[in-house]
mmCIF file of C-alpha atoms and ligand atoms in Angstrom:
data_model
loop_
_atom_site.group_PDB
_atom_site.id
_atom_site.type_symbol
_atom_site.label_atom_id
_atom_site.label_comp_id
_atom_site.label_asym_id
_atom_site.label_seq_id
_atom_site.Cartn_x
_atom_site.Cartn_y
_atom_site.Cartn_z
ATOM 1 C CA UNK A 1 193.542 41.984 -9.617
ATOM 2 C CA UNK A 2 195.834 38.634 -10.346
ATOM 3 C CA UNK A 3 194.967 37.439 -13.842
ATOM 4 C CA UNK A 4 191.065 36.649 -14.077
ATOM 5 C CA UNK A 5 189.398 33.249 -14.265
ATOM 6 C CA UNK A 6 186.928 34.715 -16.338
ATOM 7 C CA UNK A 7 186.842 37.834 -18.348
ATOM 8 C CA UNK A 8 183.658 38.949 -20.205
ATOM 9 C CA UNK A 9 184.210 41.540 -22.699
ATOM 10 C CA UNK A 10 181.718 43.952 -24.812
ATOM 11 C CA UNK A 11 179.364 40.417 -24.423
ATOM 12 C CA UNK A 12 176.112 41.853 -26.242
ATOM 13 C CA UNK A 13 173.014 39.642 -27.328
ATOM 14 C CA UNK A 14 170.016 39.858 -29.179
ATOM 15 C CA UNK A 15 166.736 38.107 -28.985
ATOM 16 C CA UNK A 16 165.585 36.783 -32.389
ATOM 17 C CA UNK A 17 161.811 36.147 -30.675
ATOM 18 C CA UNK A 18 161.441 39.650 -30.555
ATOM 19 C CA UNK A 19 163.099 41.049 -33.469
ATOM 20 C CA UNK A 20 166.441 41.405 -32.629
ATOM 21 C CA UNK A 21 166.131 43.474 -29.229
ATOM 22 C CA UNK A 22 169.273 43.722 -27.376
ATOM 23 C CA UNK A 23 169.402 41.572 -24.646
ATOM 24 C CA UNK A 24 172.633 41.709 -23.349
ATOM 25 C CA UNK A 25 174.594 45.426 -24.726
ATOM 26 C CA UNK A 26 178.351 45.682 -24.792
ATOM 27 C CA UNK A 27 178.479 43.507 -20.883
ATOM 28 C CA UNK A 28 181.981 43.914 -19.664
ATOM 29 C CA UNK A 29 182.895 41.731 -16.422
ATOM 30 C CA UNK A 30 185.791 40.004 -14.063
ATOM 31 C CA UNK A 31 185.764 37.234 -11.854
ATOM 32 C CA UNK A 32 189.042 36.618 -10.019
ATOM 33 C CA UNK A 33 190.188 32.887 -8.902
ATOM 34 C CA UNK A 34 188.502 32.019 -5.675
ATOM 35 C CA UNK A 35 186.135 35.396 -5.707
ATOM 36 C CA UNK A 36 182.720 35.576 -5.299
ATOM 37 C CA UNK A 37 180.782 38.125 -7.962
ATOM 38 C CA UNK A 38 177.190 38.995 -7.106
ATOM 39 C CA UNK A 39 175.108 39.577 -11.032
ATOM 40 C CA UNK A 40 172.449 41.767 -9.821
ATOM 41 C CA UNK A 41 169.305 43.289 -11.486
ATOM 42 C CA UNK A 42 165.607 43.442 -11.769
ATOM 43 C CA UNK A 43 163.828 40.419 -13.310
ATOM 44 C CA UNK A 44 164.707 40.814 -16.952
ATOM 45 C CA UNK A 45 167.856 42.065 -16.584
ATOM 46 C CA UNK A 46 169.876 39.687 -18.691
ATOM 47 C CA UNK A 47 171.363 37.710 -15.972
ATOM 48 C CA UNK A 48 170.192 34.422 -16.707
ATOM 49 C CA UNK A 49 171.585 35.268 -20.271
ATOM 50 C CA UNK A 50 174.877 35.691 -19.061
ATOM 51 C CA UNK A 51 174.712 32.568 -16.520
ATOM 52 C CA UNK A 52 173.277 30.759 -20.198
ATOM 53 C CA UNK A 53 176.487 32.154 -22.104
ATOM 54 C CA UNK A 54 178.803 30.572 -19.401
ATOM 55 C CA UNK A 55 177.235 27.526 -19.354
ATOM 56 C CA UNK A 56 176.742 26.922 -23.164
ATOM 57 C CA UNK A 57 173.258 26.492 -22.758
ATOM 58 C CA UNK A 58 171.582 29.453 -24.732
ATOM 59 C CA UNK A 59 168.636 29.256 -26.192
ATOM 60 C CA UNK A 60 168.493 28.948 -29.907
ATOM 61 C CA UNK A 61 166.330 32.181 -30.013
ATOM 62 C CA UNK A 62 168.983 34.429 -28.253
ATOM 63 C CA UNK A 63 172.028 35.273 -30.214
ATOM 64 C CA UNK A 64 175.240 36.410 -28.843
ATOM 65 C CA UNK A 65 176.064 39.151 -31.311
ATOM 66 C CA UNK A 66 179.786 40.524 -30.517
ATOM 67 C CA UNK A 67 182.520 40.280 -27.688
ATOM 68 C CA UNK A 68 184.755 37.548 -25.982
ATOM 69 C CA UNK A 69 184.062 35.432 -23.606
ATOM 70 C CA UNK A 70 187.322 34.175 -21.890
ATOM 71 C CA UNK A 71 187.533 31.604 -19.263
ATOM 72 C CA UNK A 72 190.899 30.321 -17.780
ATOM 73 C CA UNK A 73 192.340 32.111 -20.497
ATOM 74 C CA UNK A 74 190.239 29.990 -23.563
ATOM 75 C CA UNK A 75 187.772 31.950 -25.811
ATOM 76 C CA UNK A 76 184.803 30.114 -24.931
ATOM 77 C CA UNK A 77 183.024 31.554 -28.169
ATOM 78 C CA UNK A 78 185.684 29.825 -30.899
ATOM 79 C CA UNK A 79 186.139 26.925 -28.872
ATOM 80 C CA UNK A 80 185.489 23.777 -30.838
ATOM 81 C CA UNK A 81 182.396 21.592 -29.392
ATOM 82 C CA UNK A 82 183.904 19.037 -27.688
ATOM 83 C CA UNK A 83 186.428 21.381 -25.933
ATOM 84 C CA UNK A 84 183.512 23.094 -24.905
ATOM 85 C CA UNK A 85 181.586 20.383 -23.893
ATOM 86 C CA UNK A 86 185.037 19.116 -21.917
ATOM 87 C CA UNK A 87 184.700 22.700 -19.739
ATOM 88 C CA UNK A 88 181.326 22.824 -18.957
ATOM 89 C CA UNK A 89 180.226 20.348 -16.477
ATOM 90 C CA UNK A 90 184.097 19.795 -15.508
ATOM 91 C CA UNK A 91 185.257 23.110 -15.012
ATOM 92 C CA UNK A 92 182.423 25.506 -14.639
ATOM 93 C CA UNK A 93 179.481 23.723 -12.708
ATOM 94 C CA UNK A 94 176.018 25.176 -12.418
ATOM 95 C CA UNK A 95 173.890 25.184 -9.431
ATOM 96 C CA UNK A 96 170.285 25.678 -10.458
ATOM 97 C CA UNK A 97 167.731 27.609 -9.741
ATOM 98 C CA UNK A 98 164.836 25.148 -9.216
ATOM 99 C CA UNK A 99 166.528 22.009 -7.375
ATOM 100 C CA UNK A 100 163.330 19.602 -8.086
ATOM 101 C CA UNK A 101 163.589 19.765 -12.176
ATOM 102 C CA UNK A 102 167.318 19.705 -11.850
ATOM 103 C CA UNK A 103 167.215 16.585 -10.553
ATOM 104 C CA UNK A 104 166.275 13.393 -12.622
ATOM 105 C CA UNK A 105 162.999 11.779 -10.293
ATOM 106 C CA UNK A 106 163.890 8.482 -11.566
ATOM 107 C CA UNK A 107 167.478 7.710 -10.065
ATOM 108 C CA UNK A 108 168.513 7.381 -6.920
ATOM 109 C CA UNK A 109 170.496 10.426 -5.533
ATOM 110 C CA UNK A 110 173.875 8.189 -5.205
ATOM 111 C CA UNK A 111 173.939 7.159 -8.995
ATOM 112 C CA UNK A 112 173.484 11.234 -9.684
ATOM 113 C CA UNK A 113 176.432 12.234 -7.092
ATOM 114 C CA UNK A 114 178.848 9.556 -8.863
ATOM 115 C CA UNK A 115 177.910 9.999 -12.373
ATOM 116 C CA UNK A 116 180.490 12.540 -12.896
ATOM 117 C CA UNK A 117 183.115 11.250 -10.567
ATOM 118 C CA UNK A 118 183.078 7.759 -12.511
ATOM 119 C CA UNK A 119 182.794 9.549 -15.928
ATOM 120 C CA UNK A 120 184.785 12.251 -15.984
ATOM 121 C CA UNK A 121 187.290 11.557 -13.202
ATOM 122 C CA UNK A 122 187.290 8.003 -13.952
ATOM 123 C CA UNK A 123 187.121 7.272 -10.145
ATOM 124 C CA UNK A 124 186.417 3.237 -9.701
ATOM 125 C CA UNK A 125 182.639 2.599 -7.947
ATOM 126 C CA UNK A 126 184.030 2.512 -4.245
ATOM 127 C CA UNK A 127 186.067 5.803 -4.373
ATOM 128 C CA UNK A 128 183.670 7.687 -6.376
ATOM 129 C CA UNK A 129 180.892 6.521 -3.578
ATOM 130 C CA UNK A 130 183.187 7.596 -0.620
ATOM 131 C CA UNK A 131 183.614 10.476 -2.352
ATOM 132 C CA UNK A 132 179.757 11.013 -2.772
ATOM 133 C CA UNK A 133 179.283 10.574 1.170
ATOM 134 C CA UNK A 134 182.177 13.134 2.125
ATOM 135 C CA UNK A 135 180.732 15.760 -0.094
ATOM 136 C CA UNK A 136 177.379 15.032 1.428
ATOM 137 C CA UNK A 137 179.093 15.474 4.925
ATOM 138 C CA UNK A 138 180.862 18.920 3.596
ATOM 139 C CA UNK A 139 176.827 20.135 2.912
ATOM 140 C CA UNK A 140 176.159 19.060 6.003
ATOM 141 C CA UNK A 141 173.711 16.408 5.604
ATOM 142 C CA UNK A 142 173.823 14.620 8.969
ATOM 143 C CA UNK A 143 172.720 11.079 7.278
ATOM 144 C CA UNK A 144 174.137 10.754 3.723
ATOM 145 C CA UNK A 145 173.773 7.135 3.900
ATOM 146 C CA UNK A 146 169.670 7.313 3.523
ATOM 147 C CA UNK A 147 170.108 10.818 0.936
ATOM 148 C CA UNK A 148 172.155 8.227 -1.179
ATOM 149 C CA UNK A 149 169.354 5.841 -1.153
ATOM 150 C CA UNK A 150 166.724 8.336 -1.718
ATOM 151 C CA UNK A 151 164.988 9.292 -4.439
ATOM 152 C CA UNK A 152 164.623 13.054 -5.019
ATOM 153 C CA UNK A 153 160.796 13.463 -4.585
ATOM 154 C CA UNK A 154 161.545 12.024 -1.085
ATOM 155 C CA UNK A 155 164.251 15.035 0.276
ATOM 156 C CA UNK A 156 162.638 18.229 1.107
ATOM 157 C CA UNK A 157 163.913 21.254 -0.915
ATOM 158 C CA UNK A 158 166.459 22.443 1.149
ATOM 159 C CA UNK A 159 167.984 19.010 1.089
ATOM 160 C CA UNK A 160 167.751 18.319 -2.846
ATOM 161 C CA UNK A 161 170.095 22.106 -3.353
ATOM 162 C CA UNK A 162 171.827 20.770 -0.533
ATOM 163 C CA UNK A 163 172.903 17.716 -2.658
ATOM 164 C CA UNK A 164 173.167 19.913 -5.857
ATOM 165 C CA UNK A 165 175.910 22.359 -4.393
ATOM 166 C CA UNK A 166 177.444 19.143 -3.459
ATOM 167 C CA UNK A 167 177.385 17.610 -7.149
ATOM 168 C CA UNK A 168 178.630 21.439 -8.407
ATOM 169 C CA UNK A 169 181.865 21.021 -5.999
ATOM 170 C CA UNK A 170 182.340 17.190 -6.954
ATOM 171 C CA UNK A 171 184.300 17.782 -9.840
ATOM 172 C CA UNK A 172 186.492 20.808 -8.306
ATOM 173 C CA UNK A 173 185.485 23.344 -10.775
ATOM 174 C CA UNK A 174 187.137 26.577 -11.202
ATOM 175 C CA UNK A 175 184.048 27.897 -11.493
ATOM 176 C CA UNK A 176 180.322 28.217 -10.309
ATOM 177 C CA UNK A 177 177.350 29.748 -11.644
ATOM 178 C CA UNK A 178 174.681 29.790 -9.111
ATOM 179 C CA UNK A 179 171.466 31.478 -10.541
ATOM 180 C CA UNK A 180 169.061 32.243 -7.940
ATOM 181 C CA UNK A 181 169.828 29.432 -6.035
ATOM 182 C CA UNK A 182 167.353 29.995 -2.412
ATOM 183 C CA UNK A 183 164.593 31.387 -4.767
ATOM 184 C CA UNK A 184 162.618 28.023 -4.037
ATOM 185 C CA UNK A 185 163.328 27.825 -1.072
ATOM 186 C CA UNK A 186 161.308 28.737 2.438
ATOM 187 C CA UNK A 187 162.953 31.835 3.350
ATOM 188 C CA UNK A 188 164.086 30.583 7.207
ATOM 189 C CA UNK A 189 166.495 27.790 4.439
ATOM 190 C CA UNK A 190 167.786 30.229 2.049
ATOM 191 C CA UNK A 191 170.017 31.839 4.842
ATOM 192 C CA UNK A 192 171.641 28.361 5.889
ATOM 193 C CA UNK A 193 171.850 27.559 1.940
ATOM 194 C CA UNK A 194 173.975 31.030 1.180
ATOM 195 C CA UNK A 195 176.185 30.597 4.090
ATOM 196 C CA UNK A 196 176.715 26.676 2.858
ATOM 197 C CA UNK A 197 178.016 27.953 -0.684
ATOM 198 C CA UNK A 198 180.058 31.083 0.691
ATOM 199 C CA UNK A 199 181.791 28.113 2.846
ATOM 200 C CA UNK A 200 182.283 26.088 0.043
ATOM 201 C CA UNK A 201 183.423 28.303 -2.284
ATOM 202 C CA UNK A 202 185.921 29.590 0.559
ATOM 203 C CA UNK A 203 186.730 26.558 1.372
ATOM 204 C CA UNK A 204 187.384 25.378 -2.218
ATOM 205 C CA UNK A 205 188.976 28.096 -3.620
ATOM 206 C CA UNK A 206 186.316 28.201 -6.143
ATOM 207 C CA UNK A 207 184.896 31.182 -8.349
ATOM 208 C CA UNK A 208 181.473 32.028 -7.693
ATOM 209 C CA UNK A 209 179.186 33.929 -9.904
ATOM 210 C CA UNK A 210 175.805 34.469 -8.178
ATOM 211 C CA UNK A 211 173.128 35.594 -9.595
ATOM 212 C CA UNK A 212 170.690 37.249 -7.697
ATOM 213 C CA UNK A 213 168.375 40.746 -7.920
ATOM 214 C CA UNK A 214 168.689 41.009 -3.765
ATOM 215 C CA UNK A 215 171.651 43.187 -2.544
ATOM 216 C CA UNK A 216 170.676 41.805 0.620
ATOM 217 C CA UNK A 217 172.731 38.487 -0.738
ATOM 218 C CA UNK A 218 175.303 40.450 -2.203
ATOM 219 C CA UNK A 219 176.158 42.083 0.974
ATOM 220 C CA UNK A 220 176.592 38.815 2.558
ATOM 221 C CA UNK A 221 178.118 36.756 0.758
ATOM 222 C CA UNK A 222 179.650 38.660 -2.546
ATOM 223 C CA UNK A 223 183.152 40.415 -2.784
ATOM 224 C CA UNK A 224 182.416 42.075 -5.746
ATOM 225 C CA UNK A 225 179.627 43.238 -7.748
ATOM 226 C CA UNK A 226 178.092 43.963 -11.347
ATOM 227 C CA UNK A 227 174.397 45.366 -11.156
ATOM 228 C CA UNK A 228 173.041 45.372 -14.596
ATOM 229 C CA UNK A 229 169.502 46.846 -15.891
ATOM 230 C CA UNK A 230 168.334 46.509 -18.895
ATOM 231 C CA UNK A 231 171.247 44.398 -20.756
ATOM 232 C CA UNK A 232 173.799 46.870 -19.510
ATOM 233 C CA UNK A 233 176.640 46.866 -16.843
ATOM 234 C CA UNK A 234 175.395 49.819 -14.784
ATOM 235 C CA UNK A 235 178.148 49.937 -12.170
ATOM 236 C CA UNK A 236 180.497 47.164 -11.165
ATOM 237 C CA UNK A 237 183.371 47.358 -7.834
ATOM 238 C CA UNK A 238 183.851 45.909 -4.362
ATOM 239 C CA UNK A 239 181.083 44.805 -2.445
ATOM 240 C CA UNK A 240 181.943 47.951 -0.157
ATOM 241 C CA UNK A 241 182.441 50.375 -2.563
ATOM 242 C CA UNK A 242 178.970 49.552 -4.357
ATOM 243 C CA UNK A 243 177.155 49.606 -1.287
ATOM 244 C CA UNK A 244 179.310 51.797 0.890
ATOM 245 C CA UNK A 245 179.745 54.660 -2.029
ATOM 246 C CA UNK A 246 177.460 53.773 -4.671
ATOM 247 C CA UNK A 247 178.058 56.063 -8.050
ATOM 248 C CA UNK A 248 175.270 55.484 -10.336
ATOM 249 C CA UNK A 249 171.538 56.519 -9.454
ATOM 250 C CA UNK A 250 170.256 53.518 -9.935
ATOM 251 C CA UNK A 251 172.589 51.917 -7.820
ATOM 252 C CA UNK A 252 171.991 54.683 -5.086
ATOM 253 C CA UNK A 253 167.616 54.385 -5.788
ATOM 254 C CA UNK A 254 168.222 50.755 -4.732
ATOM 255 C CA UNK A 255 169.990 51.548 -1.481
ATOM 256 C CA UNK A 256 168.112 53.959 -0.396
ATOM 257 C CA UNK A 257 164.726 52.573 -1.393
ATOM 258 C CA UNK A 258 165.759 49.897 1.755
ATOM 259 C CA UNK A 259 166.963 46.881 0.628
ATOM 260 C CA UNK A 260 167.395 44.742 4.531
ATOM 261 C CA UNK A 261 171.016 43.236 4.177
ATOM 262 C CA UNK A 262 170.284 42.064 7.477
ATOM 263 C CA UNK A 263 167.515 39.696 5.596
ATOM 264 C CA UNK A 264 168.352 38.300 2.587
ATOM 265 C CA UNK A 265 165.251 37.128 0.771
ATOM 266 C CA UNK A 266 163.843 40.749 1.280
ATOM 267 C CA UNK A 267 164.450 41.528 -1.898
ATOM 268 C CA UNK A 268 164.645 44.902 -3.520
ATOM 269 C CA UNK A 269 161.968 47.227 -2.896
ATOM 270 C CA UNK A 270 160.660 49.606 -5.842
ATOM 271 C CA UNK A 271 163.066 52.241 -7.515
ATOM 272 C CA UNK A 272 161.353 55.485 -7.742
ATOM 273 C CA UNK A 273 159.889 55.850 -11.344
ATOM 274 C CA UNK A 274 161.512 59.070 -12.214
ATOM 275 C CA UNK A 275 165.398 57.241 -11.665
ATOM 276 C CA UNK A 276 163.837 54.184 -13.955
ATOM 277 C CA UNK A 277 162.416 56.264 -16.868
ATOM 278 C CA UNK A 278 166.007 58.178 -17.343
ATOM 279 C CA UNK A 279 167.910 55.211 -17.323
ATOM 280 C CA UNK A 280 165.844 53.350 -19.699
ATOM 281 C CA UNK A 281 166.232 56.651 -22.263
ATOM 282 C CA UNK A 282 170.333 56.413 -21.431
ATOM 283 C CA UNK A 283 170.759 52.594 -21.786
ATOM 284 C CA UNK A 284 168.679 53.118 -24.822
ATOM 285 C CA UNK A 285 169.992 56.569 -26.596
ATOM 286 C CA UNK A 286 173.762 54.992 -25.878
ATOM 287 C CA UNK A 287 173.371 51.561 -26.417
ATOM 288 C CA UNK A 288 174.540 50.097 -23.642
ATOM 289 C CA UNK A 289 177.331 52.722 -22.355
ATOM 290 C CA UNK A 290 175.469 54.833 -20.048
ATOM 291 C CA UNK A 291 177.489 58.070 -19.040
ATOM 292 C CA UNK A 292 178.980 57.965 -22.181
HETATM 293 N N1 ADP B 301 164.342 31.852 -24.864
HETATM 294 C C1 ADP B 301 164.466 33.170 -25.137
HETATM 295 N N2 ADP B 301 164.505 33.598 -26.413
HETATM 296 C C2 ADP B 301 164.637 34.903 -26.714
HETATM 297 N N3 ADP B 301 164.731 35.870 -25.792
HETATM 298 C C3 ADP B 301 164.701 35.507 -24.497
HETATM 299 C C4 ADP B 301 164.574 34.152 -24.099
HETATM 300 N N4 ADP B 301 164.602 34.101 -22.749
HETATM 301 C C5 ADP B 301 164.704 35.368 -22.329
HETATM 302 N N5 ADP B 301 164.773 36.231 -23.368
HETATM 303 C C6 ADP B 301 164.930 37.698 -23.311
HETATM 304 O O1 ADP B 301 166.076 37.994 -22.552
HETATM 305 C C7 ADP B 301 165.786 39.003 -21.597
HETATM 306 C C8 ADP B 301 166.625 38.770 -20.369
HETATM 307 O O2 ADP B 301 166.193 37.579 -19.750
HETATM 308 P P1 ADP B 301 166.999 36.890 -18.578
HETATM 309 O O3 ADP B 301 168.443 36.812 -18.941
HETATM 310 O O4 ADP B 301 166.304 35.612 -18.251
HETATM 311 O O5 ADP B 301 166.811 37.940 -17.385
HETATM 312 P P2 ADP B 301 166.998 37.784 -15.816
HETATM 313 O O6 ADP B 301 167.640 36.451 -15.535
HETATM 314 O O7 ADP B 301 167.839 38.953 -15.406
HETATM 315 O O8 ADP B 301 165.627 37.886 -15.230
HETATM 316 C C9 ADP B 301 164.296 38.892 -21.350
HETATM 317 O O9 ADP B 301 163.759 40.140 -21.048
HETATM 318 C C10 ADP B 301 163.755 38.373 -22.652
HETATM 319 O O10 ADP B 301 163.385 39.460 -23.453
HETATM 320 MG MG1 MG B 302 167.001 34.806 -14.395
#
């Protein structure tokens, strides 16, 4: 692998809400320039956690207790604030989950799409607007001129994440966290919206973590994979080796209990009880290092 964009080593977490359990337990992972990862797991998993970590945006309650986060080669842990605050936004973007609260209902979508443009990339009005349009164009949004003017309760939901992958690309990020981004979305739109980031990010060169507990999106639109469960890395590889040769029992329980990769949105069906009862007494009895 050329030198990582991001490198997440022996990342574990506890949650001070519920005295101290681990949340996230010794999480080793790589993300390559340009490369999408798939973060897969069951509800729970620690995902979000991770996506939180990247992002800066833990909550007070969860508390990262060892290991390195490293991002374009800068420890993102011992960073001073404003460094920190100078990476996120501008070179790691998020697109959310829930497109609605993401967006502020007050301002028209053009003022959103050129906020960071004028701010950060200290474009003048005009450019920064043309700008706006051409990235509305590049999500394919057939009339950007009346998104601009729009305010967000008036764009369906497909439409507002359309305009939010388009604000996460504005800036040219290295990297993007997308955490469940279709899960509010009608099922026949969370196809188009997949195939819009995988384009992107092609397109752009950009790292893409995505965050997802559907294999079915993985196989799409991932080149690589971690699948956690409970706070621990269970197996990471290739898209086709995880899928195509799959080492760990879990990993194999999920495959074979028929996850459609045909139909993303499927989601995972159950794991027989039996494989999830031995892997909670492994992740537990080891601490994280299952196999060990
Ligand atoms: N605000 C919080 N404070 C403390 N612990 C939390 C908080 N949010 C989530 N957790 C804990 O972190 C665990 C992992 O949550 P999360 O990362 O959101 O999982 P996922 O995104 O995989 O569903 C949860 O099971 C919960 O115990
Ligand atoms: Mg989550």
């Amino acid at each position: 692998m050329t030198a990582p964009i991001l490198r997440i080593q022996h990342l574990s977490a506890v949650s001070d809400l519920e005295g101290g359990a681990p949340i996230l337990r010794r999480v080793n992972l790589e993300l390559a320039p340009g490369e999408a990862l798939g973060l897969v797991g069951e509800s729970g998993a620690g995902k979000s956690t991770i996506a939180k970590a990247l992002l800066g945006v833990l909550p007070r309650t969860v508390r990262l207790t060892e290991g390195e986060i490293t991002f374009d080669g800068k420890n993102l842990r011992t960073l001073p604030p404003k460094a920190l605050r100078q990476i996120f936004g501008d070179e790691i973007a998020l697109i959310p989950q829930d497109p609605l609260t993401a967006l502020n209902p007050g301002r028209r979508i053009e003022l959103q799409l050129t906020d960071g443009l004028r701010m950060r990339r200290k474009l003048p009005w005009r450019e920064a607007r043309a700008r706006a349009l051409q990235l509305l164009a590049e999500v394919h949004i057939n009339d950007p001129e009346r998104v601009m003017r729009a305010y967000p309760h008036q764009l369906s939901g497909g439409m507002r994440q359309r305009v939010l992958i388009a604000a996460a690309f504005a800036l040219e990020p290295k990297m993007i966290v997308a955490d469940e981004p279709t899960t509010a979305l009608d099922v026949t739109v969370q196809k188009q919206i997949l195939r819009l980031i995988r384009g992107l990010q092609e397109a752009h060169g950009t790292a893409v973590i995505f965050v997802t507990h559907d294999l079915g999106v993985v196989a799409q639109i991932c080149d690589r994979v971690t699948l956690l469960f409970s706070g621990a890395v269970i197996e990471s590889g290739s898209t086709e080796e995880v899928l195509g040769t799959p080492k760990h029992p879990y990993t194999r329980a999920l495959i074979a209990a028929g996850p459609r990769y045909d139909r993303p949105g499927a989601g995972l069906q159950p794991v027989p009880e039996a494989v999830i009862a031995q892997l909670r007494a492994d992740v537990a009895a080891t601490d994280g290092r299952p196999g060990a």
